[in-house]
Amino acid sequence: MEDLYGRKIDYMRISITDRCNLRCRYCMPNGIEWIPMDEILTYEEIETVCRVAVSVGINKFKITGGEPLVRKGCPELIGNIKRIPGVEQVTITTNGILLKEQLDRLILAGVDAVNVSLDTLDQEKFKQITGFDMLDQVEASIKSAVDKGLRVKINTVLQKDVNDEEWPGLMKLAKDHRLDVRFIEMMPIGYGKKSRMISNSDLLAQMQQLYPGMEPDEKRHGNGPAVYYKVPGFEGSIGFISAIHGKFCGSCNRIRMTSTGELKACLCYQDFDSLRDAVRKGDEDEVRRLLELTISKKPEMHCFETVDSVTESRQMVKIGG
């Protein structure tokens, strides 16, 4: 299905929980109030939504949280979605803490790729950013996923005076391993509004000084808006997701669903259509109507570059990563 601007919407990000086992300062610091479990969609309800979504042309799904692997049965959910006729791809975004112990189940379920959030390779700084001393577990998970042949991407958010000097070390993960490292500009959502972001255009200029041979990588790496570069001698590529300094709305192909069944056409605006009541009544026609309505209302572009115009006021964890 196409939206009003001719964009083919074939990708859906689905949050399955607002819970997480880390407390990253820009996402989920201590004291946040959890959503009651009876308000969160069951796996059966999520599978119904995915099945109906396929009927309107969505065939790629990303499972997110919170931290999706803290919810029991996440690998089996991925397997059930993957088996829906017409589904082409199911991937997951995780902080990596539980990835190694659930990796075999995820691979058996047919997961196509995994994104791991990692902002630092310094143990003390990792503890400061996330609230826990668990960098070793994340690094072990990444190595295990790569060794088992899974497609892996590292997602890094740089912040001024926090981890802005660490990009050379993070880049080298793509030098030594068959994975991509992507630098994501901090978006002004929730606690992100208080952070001092790093411009990816400035970052790229610094990288090109260090690696003059960097050149655009035209190979397709996934469903998202990242722009990739190859570095001579690197096993993987370096990607940039530049919501502020590289506006990619013209090629946006996604909608989102929160853990409570709220459909969002754009992360920037608080508008949503809730399909929870419809899916709990078993009214698949209404679920389809709401999916089509959300796609039809997708705005032409976000307004992250003008923070005062951003109407989404919730924390990112309530929306989904």
XYZ file of C-alpha atoms in Angstrom:
321
model
C 0.000 0.000 0.000
C 1.204 3.502 -0.825
C 0.665 6.597 1.279
C -0.542 9.943 -0.076
C 2.991 10.829 -1.209
C 3.563 7.681 -3.249
C 5.778 5.945 -0.687
C 5.391 2.178 -0.500
C 4.767 1.249 3.140
C 6.017 -2.311 3.605
C 7.821 -2.190 6.969
C 6.450 -2.192 10.509
C 8.281 -1.780 13.808
C 6.508 -3.543 16.660
C 7.252 -2.938 20.331
C 6.383 -5.978 22.431
C 7.219 -4.525 25.865
C 8.178 -1.318 27.642
C 10.355 -3.260 30.097
C 14.145 -3.206 29.934
C 17.077 -4.627 31.904
C 19.190 -1.463 31.459
C 18.564 2.130 32.512
C 20.152 4.181 29.746
C 20.091 7.841 30.733
C 18.616 9.133 27.466
C 15.959 6.427 27.215
C 14.825 4.876 30.498
C 16.298 6.243 33.710
C 15.135 4.909 37.069
C 11.660 5.835 38.257
C 9.748 5.317 35.005
C 6.260 3.846 35.438
C 5.577 0.546 33.701
C 2.537 -0.055 31.510
C 0.184 -2.588 33.186
C 0.590 -5.992 31.533
C -3.121 -6.302 30.759
C -2.805 -3.251 28.500
C 0.037 -4.792 26.489
C -0.915 -6.894 23.460
C -0.582 -10.654 23.820
C 1.574 -12.551 21.351
C -1.551 -13.967 19.723
C -2.874 -10.420 19.226
C 0.458 -9.280 17.773
C 0.448 -12.221 15.359
C -3.086 -11.295 14.257
C -1.988 -7.728 13.582
C 0.971 -8.997 11.541
C -1.238 -11.317 9.519
C -3.630 -8.465 8.704
C -0.703 -6.128 8.004
C 0.539 -8.545 5.337
C -2.818 -8.191 3.611
C -2.217 -4.448 3.167
C 1.315 -4.944 1.820
C 3.525 -4.943 4.917
C 5.955 -7.852 4.724
C 8.911 -6.808 6.884
C 8.755 -6.577 10.670
C 11.168 -5.347 13.333
C 10.618 -6.543 16.921
C 11.613 -3.923 19.496
C 11.027 -2.912 23.113
C 11.976 -1.672 25.687
C 14.210 -4.722 25.515
C 12.261 -7.391 23.596
C 14.276 -10.323 24.941
C 13.120 -9.692 28.531
C 9.637 -10.803 27.491
C 9.395 -14.584 27.685
C 8.825 -16.350 24.396
C 10.180 -13.610 22.135
C 12.053 -16.047 19.839
C 8.910 -18.135 19.424
C 6.912 -15.010 18.552
C 9.454 -14.221 15.845
C 9.116 -17.759 14.501
C 5.327 -17.506 14.385
C 5.459 -14.176 12.553
C 8.065 -15.523 10.138
C 5.730 -18.387 9.231
C 2.857 -16.082 8.246
C 2.433 -16.430 4.456
C 3.806 -13.349 2.716
C 6.243 -12.321 5.460
C 9.679 -11.729 3.955
C 11.720 -10.667 6.932
C 11.634 -10.477 10.732
C 14.469 -8.782 12.607
C 15.060 -7.654 16.183
C 16.682 -4.751 18.012
C 18.245 -5.574 21.375
C 20.698 -4.216 23.930
C 22.545 -7.531 23.728
C 22.430 -8.493 27.413
C 20.298 -11.613 26.833
C 21.191 -12.162 23.192
C 23.850 -14.841 23.620
C 21.689 -17.070 25.824
C 18.714 -16.799 23.428
C 20.706 -16.815 20.193
C 20.133 -20.450 19.245
C 16.365 -20.084 19.750
C 16.337 -16.895 17.647
C 18.238 -18.572 14.827
C 15.967 -21.631 15.003
C 12.969 -19.274 14.796
C 14.369 -17.824 11.580
C 15.320 -14.316 12.666
C 16.900 -12.570 9.678
C 19.121 -10.028 11.444
C 19.831 -8.435 14.793
C 20.609 -4.830 15.707
C 22.558 -4.345 18.942
C 22.577 -0.989 20.706
C 26.076 -0.119 21.927
C 27.290 3.401 22.709
C 30.705 2.748 24.250
C 33.486 0.182 24.535
C 34.672 1.574 27.851
C 33.436 -0.489 30.806
C 33.142 2.396 33.252
C 31.400 4.615 30.733
C 29.050 1.761 29.805
C 28.074 1.554 33.462
C 27.550 5.320 33.617
C 25.348 5.371 30.502
C 23.323 2.203 31.150
C 23.400 1.898 34.932
C 24.931 -1.603 34.824
C 28.372 -3.195 34.447
C 27.402 -5.509 31.583
C 29.628 -4.540 28.649
C 31.293 -7.979 28.679
C 27.927 -9.691 28.143
C 27.094 -7.414 25.203
C 30.466 -7.963 23.546
C 30.167 -11.731 24.007
C 26.692 -11.649 22.436
C 27.923 -9.708 19.420
C 30.841 -12.108 18.876
C 28.586 -15.144 19.216
C 26.019 -13.748 16.753
C 28.713 -12.964 14.181
C 30.392 -16.347 14.652
C 27.054 -18.090 14.032
C 26.605 -16.232 10.748
C 23.781 -13.912 11.788
C 23.623 -10.514 10.101
C 24.554 -7.995 12.813
C 24.379 -4.198 12.999
C 25.636 -2.082 15.868
C 23.552 1.012 16.638
C 25.474 3.839 18.300
C 24.161 7.180 19.526
C 26.872 9.760 20.206
C 26.354 12.583 22.695
C 28.564 15.584 23.297
C 30.711 15.311 26.395
C 29.515 11.754 26.982
C 30.894 9.417 24.296
C 31.636 11.724 21.351
C 35.323 10.773 21.288
C 34.697 7.050 21.015
C 33.736 6.750 17.375
C 37.182 5.558 16.172
C 37.076 2.538 18.487
C 33.463 1.751 17.667
C 34.230 2.020 13.959
C 36.896 -0.647 14.320
C 34.270 -3.213 15.273
C 33.461 -3.206 11.543
C 37.145 -3.593 10.730
C 37.606 -6.788 12.683
C 34.136 -8.366 12.315
C 31.567 -9.015 9.582
C 29.097 -6.456 10.896
C 27.979 -2.889 10.234
C 28.381 -0.044 12.708
C 25.743 2.679 12.392
C 25.827 6.106 13.988
C 22.364 7.456 14.776
C 21.684 11.116 15.419
C 19.921 11.651 18.725
C 16.273 12.484 18.061
C 14.484 15.053 20.260
C 12.053 12.546 21.761
C 11.637 12.137 25.524
C 14.927 12.446 27.378
C 16.631 12.863 24.006
C 15.472 16.491 24.050
C 17.918 17.136 26.888
C 20.925 15.573 25.166
C 23.466 17.385 23.043
C 23.524 15.572 19.734
C 26.381 15.015 17.299
C 25.850 15.892 13.642
C 26.505 12.930 11.365
C 27.749 15.263 8.629
C 30.434 16.536 10.999
C 31.184 12.982 12.096
C 31.596 11.776 8.522
C 34.045 14.606 7.818
C 36.157 13.521 10.800
C 36.074 9.905 9.672
C 37.158 10.809 6.151
C 40.156 12.626 7.582
C 41.136 9.459 9.438
C 40.235 7.163 6.518
C 40.654 9.132 3.235
C 39.668 6.063 1.227
C 36.100 5.958 2.594
C 33.600 5.757 -0.237
C 29.834 5.278 -0.525
C 28.579 1.704 -0.263
C 25.640 1.291 -2.615
C 24.823 -2.248 -1.489
C 21.472 -2.602 0.244
C 21.952 -3.374 3.933
C 18.374 -3.526 5.219
C 15.024 -1.749 5.394
C 16.010 1.447 7.153
C 17.227 4.862 6.024
C 20.936 4.397 6.772
C 23.510 5.643 4.278
C 26.579 3.391 4.217
C 30.275 3.800 3.491
C 33.027 1.268 2.891
C 36.420 1.712 4.515
C 39.425 0.000 2.911
C 40.424 -3.051 4.932
C 37.151 -3.239 6.895
C 35.091 -6.430 7.008
C 31.842 -4.475 7.454
C 30.482 -1.053 6.582
C 29.865 2.201 8.438
C 26.319 3.573 8.379
C 24.705 6.886 9.232
C 21.070 7.428 10.230
C 20.722 11.188 10.116
C 17.209 12.207 11.066
C 18.230 15.827 11.621
C 21.053 16.525 9.169
C 20.085 14.102 6.433
C 16.310 14.115 6.354
C 15.152 10.877 4.742
C 11.372 11.276 4.898
C 11.021 11.004 1.131
C 11.980 7.333 1.285
C 10.338 6.433 4.609
C 8.604 3.049 4.278
C 7.464 2.368 7.835
C 4.786 2.597 10.460
C 5.107 1.690 14.153
C 2.990 -0.109 16.701
C 3.488 0.397 20.432
C 3.219 -2.463 22.905
C -0.369 -1.386 23.663
C -1.460 -1.444 20.025
C -1.145 2.229 19.120
C -0.307 2.740 15.452
C 2.013 5.624 14.665
C 2.751 6.860 11.175
C 5.603 9.139 12.268
C 7.743 9.167 15.388
C 7.718 12.956 15.510
C 4.001 13.463 16.143
C 1.815 12.196 18.975
C -1.043 11.214 16.635
C -1.990 7.542 16.762
C -4.828 5.123 16.084
C -5.336 2.334 18.623
C -6.259 -1.099 17.305
C -6.179 -2.880 20.672
C -9.954 -2.985 21.105
C -10.457 -4.197 17.542
C -7.902 -7.001 17.762
C -9.247 -8.095 21.167
C -12.735 -8.317 19.692
C -11.369 -10.377 16.809
C -12.490 -7.724 14.323
C -9.835 -8.141 11.636
C -11.712 -5.903 9.206
C -11.426 -3.049 11.698
C -7.743 -3.828 12.274
C -7.224 -3.606 8.504
C -9.141 -0.338 8.329
C -7.007 1.165 11.078
C -3.784 0.056 9.411
C -4.927 1.590 6.136
C -6.030 4.758 7.936
C -2.637 5.143 9.622
C -0.821 4.722 6.320
C -3.141 7.214 4.621
C -2.435 9.806 7.336
C 1.344 9.446 7.219
C 2.753 13.004 7.121
C 5.050 14.113 4.339
C 7.938 14.720 6.746
C 8.975 15.039 10.373
C 9.956 18.295 12.088
C 12.793 17.140 14.368
C 14.928 20.060 13.227
C 12.370 22.400 14.869
C 12.069 20.935 18.362
C 9.168 23.171 19.417
C 7.076 21.664 16.612
C 7.539 18.078 17.821
C 4.220 17.052 19.395
C 5.220 13.585 20.660
C 5.795 14.109 24.393
C 6.136 10.537 25.664
C 9.406 8.829 26.515
C 10.843 6.707 23.726
C 10.425 3.518 25.728
C 6.640 4.055 25.744
C 6.627 4.266 21.951
C 9.109 1.583 21.021
C 12.652 1.654 19.693
